[in-house]
Amino acid sequence: MSAYKIHIKGLVQGVGFRPFVYRLARQNDLKGWVVNRNDGVVIKLMTGEQEVSDFAGQIRRYAPAASRIRLIDWQMSEEEELDGFHIITSRNASQDATDISPDIAVCPHCLEDMRRQPHRINYPFVNCTHCGPRFSIIKGLPYDRARTTMSDFTMCSICHEEYHDVNDRRFHAQPVACNHCGPHYEYYQQGRVMHDINRVLTQVTHGLGKGWIIAVKGIGGFHLMCDASNEKAVARLRRIKRRETRPFACMFSDLETLRQYAHVNQLEEQHLTGWRRPIVLLEQKQALAPSLNLQVNTIGAMLPYMPLHELIFAGLNLPALVMTSANLSNEPLIADNQTAHHKLSRQADALLLHNRAIANRVDDSVVRIIDGQIQPLRRSRGYVPEPLPLNFTVNGILATGAELKNCFCIGKGDQAIMSQHIGDLKNYETYDFYTHAVDRLLSLFRVTPHCVVSDLHPDYFSTRYARNYAKQKTRMGEAGDNHQVQHIQVQHHHAHIASCMAEHHLRETVIGVALDGTGFGPDGHIWGGEFLTANLTSFHRYTHLTYVPMPGGDKAVHQPWRMALSYLYQSFGPEFSSLPLDMLSHHSREDLRLMSSMIRKRINSPLTSSTGRVFDAVSALLNVCTHNRFEGEAAMRLEALVDPHTEGHYSFGQTPEGIDLTPAFREMVTELLNGHESSLIATRFHHTIARIITSVAEKIRQEAGYNKVVLSGGTFQNKYLSETTAQWLRNHQFEVYAHRRVPANDGGIALGQMVVAANK
Ligand code: ZN
Ligand code: ZN
Ligand code: FE
């Protein structure tokens, strides 16, 4: 007889890991114990080496769905006198924190309990070791009830018993609760308050059926919900949110119903029904309310993930509910009852609150299946704070991210921990949320930054935050020692490419194609159509889309017609104004002359190589979208026009000044004037961008021999462009890398900033 200790690192707490180990040990008739520590789970087994190795294999094979084993190793240990196998009380071994579980969608067993267990009939907070809230309720580590927002609730005797029974599914389920002892919902409507869950559900489903808008508190914040097939309700919701056209995501009652409204392939189904339960962007089959998702052919769909959602749909005869975060555009998600009362009670027809506090706000995540793989568009609930493993240390680095769609990132050992989606830092409340979220994540993971990284843009709020952070923390010199915090800046598109490289563990020099809307260039111009050769320390700008003026500066971002004029001017000179184009008919001769001279003299017209602005220009040229009412609208609507059966592309030039698109614009105008369909032109334009990418990649390979192409930047959220580009590159024997774990948009930037800083 000998003894071994097995150490398991990864996401192994709050996911039912110890009971799983316990049952496995009992099945194998092994003696020993299992314990939770800060740095993972430790198992002691009184048996021989072969048995230990087999046991480790079984752990890997049968581990709970929401767990993630990063490392499992074992070594000889001293023998102990033991009878049977035990779970022993947690103890803290080191400063090394283990992973924190993301929030997990309600499991089928709990839904069953909600119908069968007397103390949990219709209990909207039912959970177990396999499911329920995690990150959203955690205030500190190690993960136990006292350090969550469940600490306000004392377990009743039944819950207490379940919690301590190793054979129960709720053994050490920290948020365990029932109708007697746990959190509960309160319903507010016109001064009336209601507590009884059955009466509340009747009111809610009745109201939704009549077209009401109800504010409801969920896992990570408040939602506004209404009948997704009721046009009047959806239109009113748009007025409340001050959101003109940006599509709303919907929650469908079940998968079968969803299939009537959208195409769902196997991979999409897997993500829709998995424990993370994100919003999945799908191709629409049949429309719900018309103004739900105007002029796009996609719908953001998710399935119920809270017990409450299931209860609501059970009493409702509707296919889907709009579920949109309860906040005004650009403000962060509302997460506390007081703010909800204050901001929502006059807007919504009713408020459905609960009395469990939200420790960490998390929005619904959004993913899209692109090129046969998942690509996150917004990484939040269900994903955060799962770390991304790297093969070098990033310890003590804080990366502050970009400005729009901000996420930040902290480094712990050789893991990058990305924050939840924060949003647009220009908004005061969002910035406030940002600073609190940084503090929270640093303290949860016990990280004291020695290095803070930001974008190169001098005026981003995240850059200023980094600058101040470095200054303040350096001056304080904690405990008398000379604590230095360094501030490093990383160019935006280099960070995009590096973030994708980090996901794929690439360190060698690659061909980096970074296409997006905007990023600060060291030459003082606005970059966004960038072809780089890059590794994790430096980059070289091989070429880029030729600079064009952005007439009116920022105005041109909101008014794509300005970019169309700029490209028309580049392609035809001032004579463009006499072209018989529909889009020009909206403007007087005088206006066009003024715009021409503005462009020619470059008055208030910064130069840009942005790909986003080219999509804007084409969308406006086709008269598809001349005004962006939300970020990326013109590009999204252009993508929606694509007809995959169309062939052909337009010409472009490769000059020392960059990739010249004026030939393409001349050909597009000719086709437009010859009466060609918008969809044909939109498709050929997509092909043109894909052609440019393959052609530049070929040139770089000929000159420098690199064969790996890394695609990043918000433009690659475009499914058709991404898939076409990847396919064509592979046809040319390139190895293609796209985002799979963090967004291609600016939500992924912080990871790139971090790895570049670590390698500098
Ligand atoms: Zn469960
Ligand atoms: Zn209870
Ligand atoms: Fe970007």
GROMACS .gro file of C-alpha atoms in nm, residues 72-248:
model
  177
   72ILE     CA    1  -0.380   1.756  -1.289
   73ASP     CA    2  -0.072   1.601  -1.132
   74TRP     CA    3   0.013   1.371  -0.844
   75GLN     CA    4   0.298   1.271  -0.623
   76MET     CA    5   0.378   1.022  -0.347
   77SER     CA    6   0.258   1.122  -0.005
   78GLU     CA    7   0.270   0.988   0.352
   79GLU     CA    8   0.024   0.716   0.445
   80GLU     CA    9  -0.262   0.789   0.681
   81GLU     CA   10  -0.494   0.573   0.885
   82LEU     CA   11  -0.832   0.627   0.719
   83ASP     CA   12  -1.165   0.456   0.700
   84GLY     CA   13  -1.343   0.530   0.374
   85PHE     CA   14  -1.339   0.852   0.176
   86HIS     CA   15  -1.418   1.199   0.314
   87ILE     CA   16  -1.471   1.556   0.212
   88ILE     CA   17  -1.282   1.776   0.455
   89THR     CA   18  -1.324   2.142   0.540
   90SER     CA   19  -1.168   2.402   0.310
   91ARG     CA   20  -0.841   2.561   0.405
   92ASN     CA   21  -0.627   2.830   0.252
   93ALA     CA   22  -0.288   2.722   0.129
   94SER     CA   23  -0.146   3.026  -0.039
   95GLN     CA   24  -0.216   3.356  -0.208
   96ASP     CA   25  -0.277   3.160  -0.522
   97ALA     CA   26  -0.645   3.197  -0.609
   98THR     CA   27  -0.833   2.927  -0.791
   99ASP     CA   28  -1.067   3.001  -1.077
  100ILE     CA   29  -1.408   3.152  -1.011
  101SER     CA   30  -1.694   2.989  -1.193
  102PRO     CA   31  -1.899   3.194  -1.436
  103ASP     CA   32  -2.278   3.191  -1.382
  104ILE     CA   33  -2.438   2.866  -1.491
  105ALA     CA   34  -2.782   2.824  -1.652
  106VAL     CA   35  -3.040   2.630  -1.450
  107CYS     CA   36  -2.998   2.253  -1.492
  108PRO     CA   37  -3.276   2.007  -1.588
  109HIS     CA   38  -3.271   1.842  -1.243
  110CYS     CA   39  -3.345   2.174  -1.075
  111LEU     CA   40  -3.630   2.240  -1.318
  112GLU     CA   41  -3.763   1.901  -1.219
  113ASP     CA   42  -3.725   1.991  -0.848
  114MET     CA   43  -3.918   2.309  -0.915
  115ARG     CA   44  -4.217   2.092  -1.007
  116ARG     CA   45  -4.169   1.814  -0.750
  117GLN     CA   46  -3.995   1.924  -0.430
  118PRO     CA   47  -4.259   2.063  -0.191
  119HIS     CA   48  -4.028   2.337  -0.062
  120ARG     CA   49  -3.928   2.441  -0.414
  121ILE     CA   50  -4.257   2.440  -0.604
  122ASN     CA   51  -4.231   2.732  -0.847
  123TYR     CA   52  -3.925   2.858  -0.663
  124PRO     CA   53  -3.756   3.098  -0.907
  125PHE     CA   54  -3.409   3.071  -0.747
  126VAL     CA   55  -3.370   2.694  -0.742
  127ASN     CA   56  -3.005   2.591  -0.799
  128CYS     CA   57  -2.758   2.316  -0.715
  129THR     CA   58  -2.387   2.239  -0.742
  130HIS     CA   59  -2.430   2.202  -1.119
  131CYS     CA   60  -2.610   2.527  -1.181
  132GLY     CA   61  -2.702   2.874  -1.059
  133PRO     CA   62  -2.540   3.211  -1.003
  134ARG     CA   63  -2.166   3.224  -0.931
  135PHE     CA   64  -1.957   3.522  -1.047
  136SER     CA   65  -2.255   3.757  -1.023
  137ILE     CA   66  -2.291   3.691  -0.647
  138ILE     CA   67  -1.924   3.660  -0.544
  139LYS     CA   68  -1.771   3.931  -0.327
  140GLY     CA   69  -1.456   3.750  -0.215
  141LEU     CA   70  -1.263   3.424  -0.214
  142PRO     CA   71  -1.251   3.140  -0.131
  143TYR     CA   72  -1.595   3.075  -0.270
  144ASP     CA   73  -1.830   3.007   0.018
  145ARG     CA   74  -2.171   3.143   0.112
  146ALA     CA   75  -2.040   3.404   0.356
  147ARG     CA   76  -1.851   3.577   0.076
  148THR     CA   77  -2.148   3.592  -0.161
  149THR     CA   78  -2.462   3.802  -0.166
  150MET     CA   79  -2.641   3.487  -0.036
  151SER     CA   80  -2.493   3.569   0.304
  152ASP     CA   81  -2.807   3.776   0.371
  153PHE     CA   82  -3.016   3.458   0.378
  154THR     CA   83  -3.004   3.196   0.652
  155MET     CA   84  -3.065   2.843   0.537
  156CYS     CA   85  -3.376   2.668   0.668
  157SER     CA   86  -3.339   2.324   0.822
  158ILE     CA   87  -3.419   2.138   0.499
  159CYS     CA   88  -3.169   2.340   0.293
  160HIS     CA   89  -2.917   2.301   0.572
  161GLU     CA   90  -2.955   1.926   0.563
  162GLU     CA   91  -2.919   1.914   0.185
  163TYR     CA   92  -2.614   2.139   0.204
  164HIS     CA   93  -2.439   1.899   0.442
  165ASP     CA   94  -2.545   1.572   0.282
  166VAL     CA   95  -2.267   1.449   0.059
  167ASN     CA   96  -2.512   1.238  -0.138
  168ASP     CA   97  -2.731   1.536  -0.215
  169ARG     CA   98  -2.698   1.737  -0.537
  170ARG     CA   99  -2.692   2.048  -0.317
  171PHE     CA  100  -2.398   1.937  -0.107
  172HIS     CA  101  -2.199   2.257  -0.058
  173ALA     CA  102  -2.404   2.440  -0.319
  174GLN     CA  103  -2.335   2.789  -0.181
  175PRO     CA  104  -2.649   2.962  -0.317
  176VAL     CA  105  -2.879   2.677  -0.198
  177ALA     CA  106  -3.224   2.816  -0.120
  178CYS     CA  107  -3.592   2.736  -0.117
  179ASN     CA  108  -3.931   2.898  -0.080
  180HIS     CA  109  -3.888   2.908   0.299
  181CYS     CA  110  -3.549   3.066   0.329
  182GLY     CA  111  -3.411   3.208   0.005
  183PRO     CA  112  -3.446   3.527  -0.195
  184HIS     CA  113  -3.785   3.607  -0.340
  185TYR     CA  114  -3.943   3.825  -0.607
  186GLU     CA  115  -4.154   4.132  -0.547
  187TYR     CA  116  -4.389   4.271  -0.806
  188TYR     CA  117  -4.465   4.644  -0.825
  189GLN     CA  118  -4.742   4.783  -1.036
  190GLN     CA  119  -4.909   5.122  -0.992
  191GLY     CA  120  -4.833   5.143  -0.624
  192ARG     CA  121  -4.937   4.783  -0.556
  193VAL     CA  122  -4.685   4.531  -0.424
  194MET     CA  123  -4.724   4.157  -0.454
  195HIS     CA  124  -4.512   3.878  -0.305
  196ASP     CA  125  -4.682   3.545  -0.363
  197ILE     CA  126  -4.494   3.392  -0.657
  198ASN     CA  127  -4.800   3.228  -0.810
  199ARG     CA  128  -5.000   3.548  -0.808
  200VAL     CA  129  -4.695   3.739  -0.934
  201LEU     CA  130  -4.655   3.498  -1.226
  202THR     CA  131  -5.021   3.535  -1.316
  203GLN     CA  132  -4.985   3.913  -1.320
  204VAL     CA  133  -4.663   3.904  -1.523
  205THR     CA  134  -4.788   3.666  -1.790
  206HIS     CA  135  -5.120   3.850  -1.809
  207GLY     CA  136  -4.938   4.183  -1.854
  208LEU     CA  137  -4.696   4.049  -2.115
  209GLY     CA  138  -4.989   3.904  -2.307
  210LYS     CA  139  -5.146   4.250  -2.318
  211GLY     CA  140  -4.829   4.407  -2.457
  212TRP     CA  141  -4.682   4.543  -2.136
  213ILE     CA  142  -4.319   4.626  -2.082
  214ILE     CA  143  -4.192   4.475  -1.758
  215ALA     CA  144  -3.858   4.545  -1.592
  216VAL     CA  145  -3.723   4.228  -1.437
  217LYS     CA  146  -3.418   4.167  -1.223
  218GLY     CA  147  -3.216   3.868  -1.334
  219ILE     CA  148  -2.874   3.718  -1.264
  220GLY     CA  149  -2.641   4.001  -1.361
  221GLY     CA  150  -2.875   4.298  -1.394
  222PHE     CA  151  -3.218   4.416  -1.504
  223HIS     CA  152  -3.390   4.338  -1.832
  224LEU     CA  153  -3.681   4.507  -1.998
  225MET     CA  154  -3.906   4.245  -2.148
  226CYS     CA  155  -4.210   4.244  -2.372
  227ASP     CA  156  -4.387   4.029  -2.629
  228ALA     CA  157  -4.148   4.005  -2.926
  229SER     CA  158  -4.434   3.962  -3.171
  230ASN     CA  159  -4.622   4.272  -3.053
  231GLU     CA  160  -4.516   4.561  -3.276
  232LYS     CA  161  -4.673   4.826  -3.056
  233ALA     CA  162  -4.487   4.701  -2.750
  234VAL     CA  163  -4.155   4.676  -2.934
  235ALA     CA  164  -4.195   5.025  -3.079
  236ARG     CA  165  -4.267   5.163  -2.733
  237LEU     CA  166  -3.966   4.983  -2.592
  238ARG     CA  167  -3.753   5.160  -2.854
  239ARG     CA  168  -3.882   5.496  -2.735
  240ILE     CA  169  -3.811   5.410  -2.373
  241LYS     CA  170  -3.458   5.295  -2.445
  242ARG     CA  171  -3.403   5.577  -2.695
  243ARG     CA  172  -3.281   5.316  -2.932
  244GLU     CA  173  -3.392   5.376  -3.290
  245THR     CA  174  -3.302   5.071  -3.492
  246ARG     CA  175  -3.040   4.859  -3.319
  247PRO     CA  176  -3.181   4.505  -3.317
  248PHE     CA  177  -3.320   4.362  -2.992
   0.00000   0.00000   0.00000
